[in-house]
CSV table of C-alpha atoms in Angstrom, one decimal:
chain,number,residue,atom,x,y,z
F,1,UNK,CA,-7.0,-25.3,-12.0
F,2,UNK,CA,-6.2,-28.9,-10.5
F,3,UNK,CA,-8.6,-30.9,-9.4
F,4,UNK,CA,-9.9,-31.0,-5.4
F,5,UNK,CA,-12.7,-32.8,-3.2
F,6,UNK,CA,-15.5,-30.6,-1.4
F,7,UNK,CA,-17.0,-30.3,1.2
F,8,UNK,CA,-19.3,-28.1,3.3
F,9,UNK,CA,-18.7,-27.7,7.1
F,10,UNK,CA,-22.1,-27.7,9.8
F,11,UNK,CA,-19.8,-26.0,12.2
F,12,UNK,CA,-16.2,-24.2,13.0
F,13,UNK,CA,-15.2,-27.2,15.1
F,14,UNK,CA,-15.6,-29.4,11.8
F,15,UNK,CA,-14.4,-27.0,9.8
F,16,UNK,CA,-11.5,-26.8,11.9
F,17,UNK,CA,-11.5,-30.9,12.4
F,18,UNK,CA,-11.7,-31.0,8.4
F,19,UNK,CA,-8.4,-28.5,7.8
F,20,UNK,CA,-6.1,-31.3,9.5
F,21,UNK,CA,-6.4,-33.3,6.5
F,22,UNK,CA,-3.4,-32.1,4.2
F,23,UNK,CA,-3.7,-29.7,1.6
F,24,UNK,CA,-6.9,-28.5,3.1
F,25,UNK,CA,-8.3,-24.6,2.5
F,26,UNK,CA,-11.1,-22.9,3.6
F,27,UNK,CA,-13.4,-20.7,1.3
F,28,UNK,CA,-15.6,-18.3,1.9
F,29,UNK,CA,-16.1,-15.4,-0.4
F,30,UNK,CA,-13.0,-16.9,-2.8
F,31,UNK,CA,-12.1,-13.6,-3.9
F,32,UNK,CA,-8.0,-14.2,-3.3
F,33,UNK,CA,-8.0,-17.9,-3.1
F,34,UNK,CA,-9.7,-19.0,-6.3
F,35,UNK,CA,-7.3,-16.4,-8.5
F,36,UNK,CA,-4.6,-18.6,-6.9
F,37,UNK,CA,-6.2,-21.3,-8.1
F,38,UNK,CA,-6.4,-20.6,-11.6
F,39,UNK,CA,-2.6,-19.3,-11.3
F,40,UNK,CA,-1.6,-22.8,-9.8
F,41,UNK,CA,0.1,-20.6,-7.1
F,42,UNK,CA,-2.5,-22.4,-4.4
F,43,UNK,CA,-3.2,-26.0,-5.6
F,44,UNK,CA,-5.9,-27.4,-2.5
F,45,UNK,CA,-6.5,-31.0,-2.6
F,46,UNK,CA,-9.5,-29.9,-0.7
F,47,UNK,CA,-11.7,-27.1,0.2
F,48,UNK,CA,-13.9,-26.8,3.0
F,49,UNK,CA,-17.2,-24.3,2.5
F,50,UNK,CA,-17.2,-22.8,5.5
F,51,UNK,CA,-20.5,-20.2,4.4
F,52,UNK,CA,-23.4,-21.7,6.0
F,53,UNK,CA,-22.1,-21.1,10.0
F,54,UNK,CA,-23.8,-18.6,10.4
F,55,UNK,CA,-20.7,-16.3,11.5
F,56,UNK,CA,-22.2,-13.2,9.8
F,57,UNK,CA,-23.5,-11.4,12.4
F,58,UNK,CA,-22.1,-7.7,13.9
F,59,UNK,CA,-22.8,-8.0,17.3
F,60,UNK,CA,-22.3,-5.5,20.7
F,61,UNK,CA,-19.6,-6.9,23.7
F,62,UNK,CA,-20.2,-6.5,27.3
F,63,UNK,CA,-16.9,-4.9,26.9
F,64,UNK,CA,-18.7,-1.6,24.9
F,65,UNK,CA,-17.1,-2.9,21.5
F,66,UNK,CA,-18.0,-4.7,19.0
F,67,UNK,CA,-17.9,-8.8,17.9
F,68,UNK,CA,-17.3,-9.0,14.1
F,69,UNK,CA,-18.3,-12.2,12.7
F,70,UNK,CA,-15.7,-13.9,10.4
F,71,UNK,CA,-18.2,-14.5,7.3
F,72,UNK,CA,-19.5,-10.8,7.6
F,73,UNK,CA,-19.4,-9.2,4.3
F,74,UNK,CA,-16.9,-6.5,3.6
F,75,UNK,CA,-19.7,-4.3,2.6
F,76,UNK,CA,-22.4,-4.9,5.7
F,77,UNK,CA,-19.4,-4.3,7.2
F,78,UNK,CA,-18.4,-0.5,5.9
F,79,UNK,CA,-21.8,0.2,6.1
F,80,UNK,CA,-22.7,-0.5,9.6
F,81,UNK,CA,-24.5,2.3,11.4
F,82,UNK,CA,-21.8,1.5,14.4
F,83,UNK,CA,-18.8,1.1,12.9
F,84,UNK,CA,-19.3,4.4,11.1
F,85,UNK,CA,-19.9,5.9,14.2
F,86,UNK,CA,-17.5,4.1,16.6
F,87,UNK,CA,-14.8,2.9,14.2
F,88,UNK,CA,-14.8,5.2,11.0
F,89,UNK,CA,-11.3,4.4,10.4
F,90,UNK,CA,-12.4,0.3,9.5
F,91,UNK,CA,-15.3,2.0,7.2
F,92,UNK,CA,-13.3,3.9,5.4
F,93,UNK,CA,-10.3,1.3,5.4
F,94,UNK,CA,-12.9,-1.1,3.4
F,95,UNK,CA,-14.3,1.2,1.2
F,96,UNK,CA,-10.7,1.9,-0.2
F,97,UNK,CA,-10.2,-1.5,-1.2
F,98,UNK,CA,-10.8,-3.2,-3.9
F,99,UNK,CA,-14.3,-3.1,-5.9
F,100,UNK,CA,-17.9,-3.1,-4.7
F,101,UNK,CA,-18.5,-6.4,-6.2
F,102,UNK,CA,-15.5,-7.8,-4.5
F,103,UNK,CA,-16.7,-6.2,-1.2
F,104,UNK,CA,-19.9,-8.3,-1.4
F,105,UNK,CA,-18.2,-11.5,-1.6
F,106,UNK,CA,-14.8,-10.7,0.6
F,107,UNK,CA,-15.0,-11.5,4.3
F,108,UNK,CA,-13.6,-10.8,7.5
F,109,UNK,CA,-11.6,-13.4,7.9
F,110,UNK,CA,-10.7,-13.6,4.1
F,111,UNK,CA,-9.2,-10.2,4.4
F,112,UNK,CA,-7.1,-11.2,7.0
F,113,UNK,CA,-6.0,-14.2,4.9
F,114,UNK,CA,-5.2,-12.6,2.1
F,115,UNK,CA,-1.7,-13.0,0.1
F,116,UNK,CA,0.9,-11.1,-1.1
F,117,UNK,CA,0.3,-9.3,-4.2
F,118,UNK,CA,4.1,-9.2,-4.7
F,119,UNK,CA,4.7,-9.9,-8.5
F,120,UNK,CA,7.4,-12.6,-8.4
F,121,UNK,CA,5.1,-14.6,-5.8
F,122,UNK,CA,2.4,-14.2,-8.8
F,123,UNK,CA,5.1,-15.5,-11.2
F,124,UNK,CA,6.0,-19.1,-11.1
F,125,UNK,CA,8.6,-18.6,-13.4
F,126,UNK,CA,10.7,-16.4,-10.2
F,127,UNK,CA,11.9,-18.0,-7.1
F,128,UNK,CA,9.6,-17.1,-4.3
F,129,UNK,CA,9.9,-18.6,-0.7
F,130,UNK,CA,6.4,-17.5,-0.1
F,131,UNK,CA,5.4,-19.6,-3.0
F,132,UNK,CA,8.4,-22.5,-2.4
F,133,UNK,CA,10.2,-22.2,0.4
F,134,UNK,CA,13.8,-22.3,0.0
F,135,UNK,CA,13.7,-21.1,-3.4
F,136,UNK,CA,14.7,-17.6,-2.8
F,137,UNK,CA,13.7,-14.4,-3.8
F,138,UNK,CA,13.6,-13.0,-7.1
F,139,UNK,CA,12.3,-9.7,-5.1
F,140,UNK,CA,15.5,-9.0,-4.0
F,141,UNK,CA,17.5,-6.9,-6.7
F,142,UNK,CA,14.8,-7.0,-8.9
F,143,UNK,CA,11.9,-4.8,-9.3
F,144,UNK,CA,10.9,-3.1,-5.5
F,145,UNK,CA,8.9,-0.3,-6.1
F,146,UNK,CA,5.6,-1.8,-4.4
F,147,UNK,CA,7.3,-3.4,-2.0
F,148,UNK,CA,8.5,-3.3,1.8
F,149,UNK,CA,11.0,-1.1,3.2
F,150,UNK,CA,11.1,-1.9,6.8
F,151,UNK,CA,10.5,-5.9,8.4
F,152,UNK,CA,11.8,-7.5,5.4
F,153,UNK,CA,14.7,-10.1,5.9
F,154,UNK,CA,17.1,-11.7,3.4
F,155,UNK,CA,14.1,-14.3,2.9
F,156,UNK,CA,11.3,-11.8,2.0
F,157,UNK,CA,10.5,-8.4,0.8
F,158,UNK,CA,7.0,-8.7,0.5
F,159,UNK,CA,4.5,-6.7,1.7
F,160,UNK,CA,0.3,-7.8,3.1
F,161,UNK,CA,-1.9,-6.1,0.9
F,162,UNK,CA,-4.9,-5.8,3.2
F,163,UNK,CA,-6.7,-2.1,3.8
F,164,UNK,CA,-8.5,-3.3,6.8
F,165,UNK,CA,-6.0,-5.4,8.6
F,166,UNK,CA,-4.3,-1.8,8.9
F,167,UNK,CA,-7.2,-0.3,10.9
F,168,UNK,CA,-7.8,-3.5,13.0
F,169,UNK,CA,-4.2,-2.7,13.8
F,170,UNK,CA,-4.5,0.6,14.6
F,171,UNK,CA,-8.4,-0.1,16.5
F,172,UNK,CA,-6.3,-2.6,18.8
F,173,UNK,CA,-8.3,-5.4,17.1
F,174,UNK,CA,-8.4,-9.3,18.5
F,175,UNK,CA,-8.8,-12.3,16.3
F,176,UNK,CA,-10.9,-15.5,17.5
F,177,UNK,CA,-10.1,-18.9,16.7
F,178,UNK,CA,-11.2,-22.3,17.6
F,179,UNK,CA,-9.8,-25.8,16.8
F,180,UNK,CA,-11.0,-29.2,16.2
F,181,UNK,CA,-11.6,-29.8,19.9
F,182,UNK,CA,-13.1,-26.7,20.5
F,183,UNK,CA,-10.4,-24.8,22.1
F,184,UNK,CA,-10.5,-21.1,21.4
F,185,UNK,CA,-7.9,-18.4,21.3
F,186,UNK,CA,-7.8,-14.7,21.1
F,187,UNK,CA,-4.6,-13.4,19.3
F,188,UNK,CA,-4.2,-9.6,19.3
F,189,UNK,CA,-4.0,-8.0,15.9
F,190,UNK,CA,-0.4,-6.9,16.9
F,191,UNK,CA,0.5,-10.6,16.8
F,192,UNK,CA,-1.3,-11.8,14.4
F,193,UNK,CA,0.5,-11.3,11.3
F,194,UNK,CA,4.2,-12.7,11.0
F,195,UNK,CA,7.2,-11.0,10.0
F,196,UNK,CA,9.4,-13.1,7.4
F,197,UNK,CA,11.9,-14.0,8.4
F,198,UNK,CA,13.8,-17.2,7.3
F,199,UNK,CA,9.9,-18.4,7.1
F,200,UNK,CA,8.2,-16.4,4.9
F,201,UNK,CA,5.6,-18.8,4.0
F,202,UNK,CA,4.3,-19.0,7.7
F,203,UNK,CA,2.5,-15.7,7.7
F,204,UNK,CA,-0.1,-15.4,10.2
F,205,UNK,CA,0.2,-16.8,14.1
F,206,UNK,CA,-2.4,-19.8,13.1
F,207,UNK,CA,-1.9,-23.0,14.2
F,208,UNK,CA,-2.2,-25.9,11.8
F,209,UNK,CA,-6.5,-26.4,12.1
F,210,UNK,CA,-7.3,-23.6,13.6
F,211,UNK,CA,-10.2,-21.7,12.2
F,212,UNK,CA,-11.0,-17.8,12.9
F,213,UNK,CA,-14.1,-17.1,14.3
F,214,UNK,CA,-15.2,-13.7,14.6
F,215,UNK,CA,-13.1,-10.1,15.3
F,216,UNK,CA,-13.8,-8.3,18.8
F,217,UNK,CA,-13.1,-4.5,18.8
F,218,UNK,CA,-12.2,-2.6,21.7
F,219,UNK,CA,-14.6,0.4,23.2
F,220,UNK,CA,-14.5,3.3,21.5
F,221,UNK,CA,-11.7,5.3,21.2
F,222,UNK,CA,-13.1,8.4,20.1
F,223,UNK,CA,-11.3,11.4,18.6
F,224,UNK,CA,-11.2,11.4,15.0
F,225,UNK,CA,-10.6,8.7,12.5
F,226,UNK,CA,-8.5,8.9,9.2
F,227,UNK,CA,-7.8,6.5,6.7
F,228,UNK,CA,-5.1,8.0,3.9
F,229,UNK,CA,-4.8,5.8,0.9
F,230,UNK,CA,-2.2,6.4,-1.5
F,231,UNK,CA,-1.8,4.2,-5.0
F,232,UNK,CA,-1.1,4.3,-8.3
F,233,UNK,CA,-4.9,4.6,-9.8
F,234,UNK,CA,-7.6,6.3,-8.0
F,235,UNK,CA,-9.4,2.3,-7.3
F,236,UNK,CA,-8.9,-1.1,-7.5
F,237,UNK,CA,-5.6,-0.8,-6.8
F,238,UNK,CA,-3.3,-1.6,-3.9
F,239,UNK,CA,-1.7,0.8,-1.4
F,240,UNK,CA,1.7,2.1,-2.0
F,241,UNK,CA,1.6,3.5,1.6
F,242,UNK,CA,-1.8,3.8,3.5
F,243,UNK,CA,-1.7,5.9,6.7
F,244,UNK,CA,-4.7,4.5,9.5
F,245,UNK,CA,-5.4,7.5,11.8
F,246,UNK,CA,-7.2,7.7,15.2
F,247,UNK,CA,-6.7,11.2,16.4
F,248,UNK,CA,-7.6,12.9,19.7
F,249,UNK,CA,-8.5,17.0,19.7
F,250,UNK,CA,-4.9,17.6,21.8
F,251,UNK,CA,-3.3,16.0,19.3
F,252,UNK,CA,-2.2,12.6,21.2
F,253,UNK,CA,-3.4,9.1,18.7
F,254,UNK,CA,-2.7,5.9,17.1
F,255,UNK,CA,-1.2,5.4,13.7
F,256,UNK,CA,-0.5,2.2,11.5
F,257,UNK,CA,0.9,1.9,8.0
F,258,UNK,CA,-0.2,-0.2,5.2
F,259,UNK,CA,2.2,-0.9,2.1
F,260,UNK,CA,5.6,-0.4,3.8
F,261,UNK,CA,5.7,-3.9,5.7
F,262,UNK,CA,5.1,-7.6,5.9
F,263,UNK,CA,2.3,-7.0,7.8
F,264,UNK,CA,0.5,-3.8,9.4
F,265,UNK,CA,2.7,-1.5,10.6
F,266,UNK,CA,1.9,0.1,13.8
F,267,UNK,CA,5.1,1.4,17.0
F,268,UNK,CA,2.9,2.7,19.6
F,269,UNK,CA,6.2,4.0,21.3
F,270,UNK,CA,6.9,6.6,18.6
F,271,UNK,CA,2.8,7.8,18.9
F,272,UNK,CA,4.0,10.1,21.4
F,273,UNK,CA,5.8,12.3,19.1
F,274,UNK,CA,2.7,13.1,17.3
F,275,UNK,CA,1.6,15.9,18.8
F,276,UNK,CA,4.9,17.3,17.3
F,277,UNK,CA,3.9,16.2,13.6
F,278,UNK,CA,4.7,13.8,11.3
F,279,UNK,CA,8.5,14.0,11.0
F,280,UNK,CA,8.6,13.5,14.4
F,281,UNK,CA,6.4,10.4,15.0
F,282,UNK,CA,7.6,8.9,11.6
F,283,UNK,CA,11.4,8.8,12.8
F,284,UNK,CA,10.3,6.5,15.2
F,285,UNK,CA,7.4,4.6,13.2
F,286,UNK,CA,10.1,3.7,9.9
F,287,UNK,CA,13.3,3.6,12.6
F,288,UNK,CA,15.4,1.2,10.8
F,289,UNK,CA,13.8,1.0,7.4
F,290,UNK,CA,16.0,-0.1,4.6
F,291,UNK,CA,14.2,1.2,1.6
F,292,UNK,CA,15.7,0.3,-2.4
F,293,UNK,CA,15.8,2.7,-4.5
F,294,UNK,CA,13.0,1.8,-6.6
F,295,UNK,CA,11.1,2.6,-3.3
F,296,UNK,CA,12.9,4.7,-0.9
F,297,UNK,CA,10.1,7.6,-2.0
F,298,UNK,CA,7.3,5.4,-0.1
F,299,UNK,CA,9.3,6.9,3.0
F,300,UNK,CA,8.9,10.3,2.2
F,301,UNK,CA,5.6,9.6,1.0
F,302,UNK,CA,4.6,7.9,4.4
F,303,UNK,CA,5.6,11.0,6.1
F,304,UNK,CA,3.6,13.2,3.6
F,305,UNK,CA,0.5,11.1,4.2
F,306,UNK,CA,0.6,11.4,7.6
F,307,UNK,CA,1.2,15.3,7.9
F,308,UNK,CA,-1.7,15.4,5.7
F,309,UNK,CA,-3.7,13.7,8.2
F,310,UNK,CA,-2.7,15.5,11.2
F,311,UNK,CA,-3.4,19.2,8.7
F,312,UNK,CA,-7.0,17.6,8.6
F,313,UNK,CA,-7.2,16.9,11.8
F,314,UNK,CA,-6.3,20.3,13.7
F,315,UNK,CA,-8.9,21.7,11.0
């Protein structure tokens, strides 16, 4: 790990004041960042503690929804009485990933942040123009099983390893932000994430300094939520394809993908097609995929996930 300089932020306007300064990173929980660290893959010259605001809290909207502090834990998140109720699909999104202790430490924003977990950007040895833009991609004829088949480009082939970015997606989420001057912005979760591109390394709609906040959900959609998780080991591990569900009783609903994409993977036109089932509604969700063959079964495999969900839900 290189050396850095320290610091710990009073407020989200200094914190976002302090991330002008190049080669700046936030930390919260740490639970992606400081890995990358150790790997030289993220080499801060300074990190900004950004722990003590006070943006922990899970609060109500006048809206009906729910305000999700960024620093809220993932597991005071999954656990909350509300979001059980109201949101089941972000509950169980969380409790699919990763470990309990990482859930203690790992925040709402942090989730959001999150890398790749692509194995040639976790290689220095391999091109990656996540990692060094302009280098290219070693992805790309090499090993593709765990990675995207629809929204890559000739840049990138990666795919965002986040479980609960996908249910924000499919919740109709929005991100808060402020900057060093105390302007805020509220960018929906359908823009948040970037595709790649030719600039891979540009991954979320951030501007340089800005500083997320908090999460607002939407009312309540009702119906019946779903979170279908499917990977190599039964934990700690990342989604091969992960299906987010929100299901009305005639059938009508939302549904994002996780592990197919460069970020979560949600066309609401094609939700019309699922009262028809899941060949239906997935012709339209993976129209224009362009699958390897080392991964061309995460197709099929999205499909099957997704009937399964809609078996459960006409139960």
């Amino acid at each position: 790990m290189r050396p850095f300089t320290y610091e710990r932020a009073r407020s989200p306007a200094e914190a976002a004041a302090a991330a002008r300064r190049p080669g700046t990173r936030f930390i919260a929980g740490g639970t992606n960042l400081l890995d990358l660290m150790k790997l030289q893959i993220e080499t801060p010259a300074h990190l900004v503690d950004v722990n003590h605001l006070g943006l922990d809290a899970i609060e109500p909207t006048p809206e009906g929804g729910l305000r999700i502090g960024a620093l809220v834990r993932n597991t005071d998140l999954a656990a909350d009485a509300r979001v059980r109720r109201d949101y089941a699909v972000l509950s169980r999104a969380l409790l699919a990933g990763a470990s309990g202790q990482l859930r203690n430490r790992a925040t709402t924003a942090g989730n959001l942040l999150q890398r790749t977990r692509c194995p040639y950007f976790y290689d220095p040895a391999q091109p990656c123009n996540k990692r060094q833009p302009g280098s290219g991609c070693a992805a790309i004829g090499g090993i593709t099983r765990q990675l995207a088949v629809i929204g890559g480009s000739e840049a990138c082939i990666a795919t965002h390893p986040s479980d609960m970015a996908v249910a924000l997606r499919v919740l109709d989420a929005v991100v808060e932000t402020v900057d060093a001057a105390g302007a805020t912005r509220a960018i929906p979760m359908a823009d948040f994430h970037r595709l790649p591109g030719d600039t891979p390394h540009v991954e979320t709609a951030l501007a340089p300094g800005d500083f997320i906040t908090g999460v607002t959900l939407p009312a309540p959609a009702g119906g019946r939520h779903f979170y279908r998780k499917v990977r190599d080991r039964a934990s700690y591990a990342f989604a091969l394809v992960s299906v987010a569900a929100v299901v009305q009783p005639d059938g009508r609903g939302r549904v994002a993908l996780g592990g197919v994409a460069h970020k979560p993977w949600r066309v609401e036109a094609a939700e019309a097609a699922l009262p028809d089932g899941a060949r239906a509604a997935m012709g339209g969700i993976l129209d224009g995929a362009r699958p390897t063959p080392d991964n061309a079964f995460k197709v099929t495999l999205a499909e099957r996930a997704l009937a399964s969900v809609l078996a459960e839900a006409r139960s």
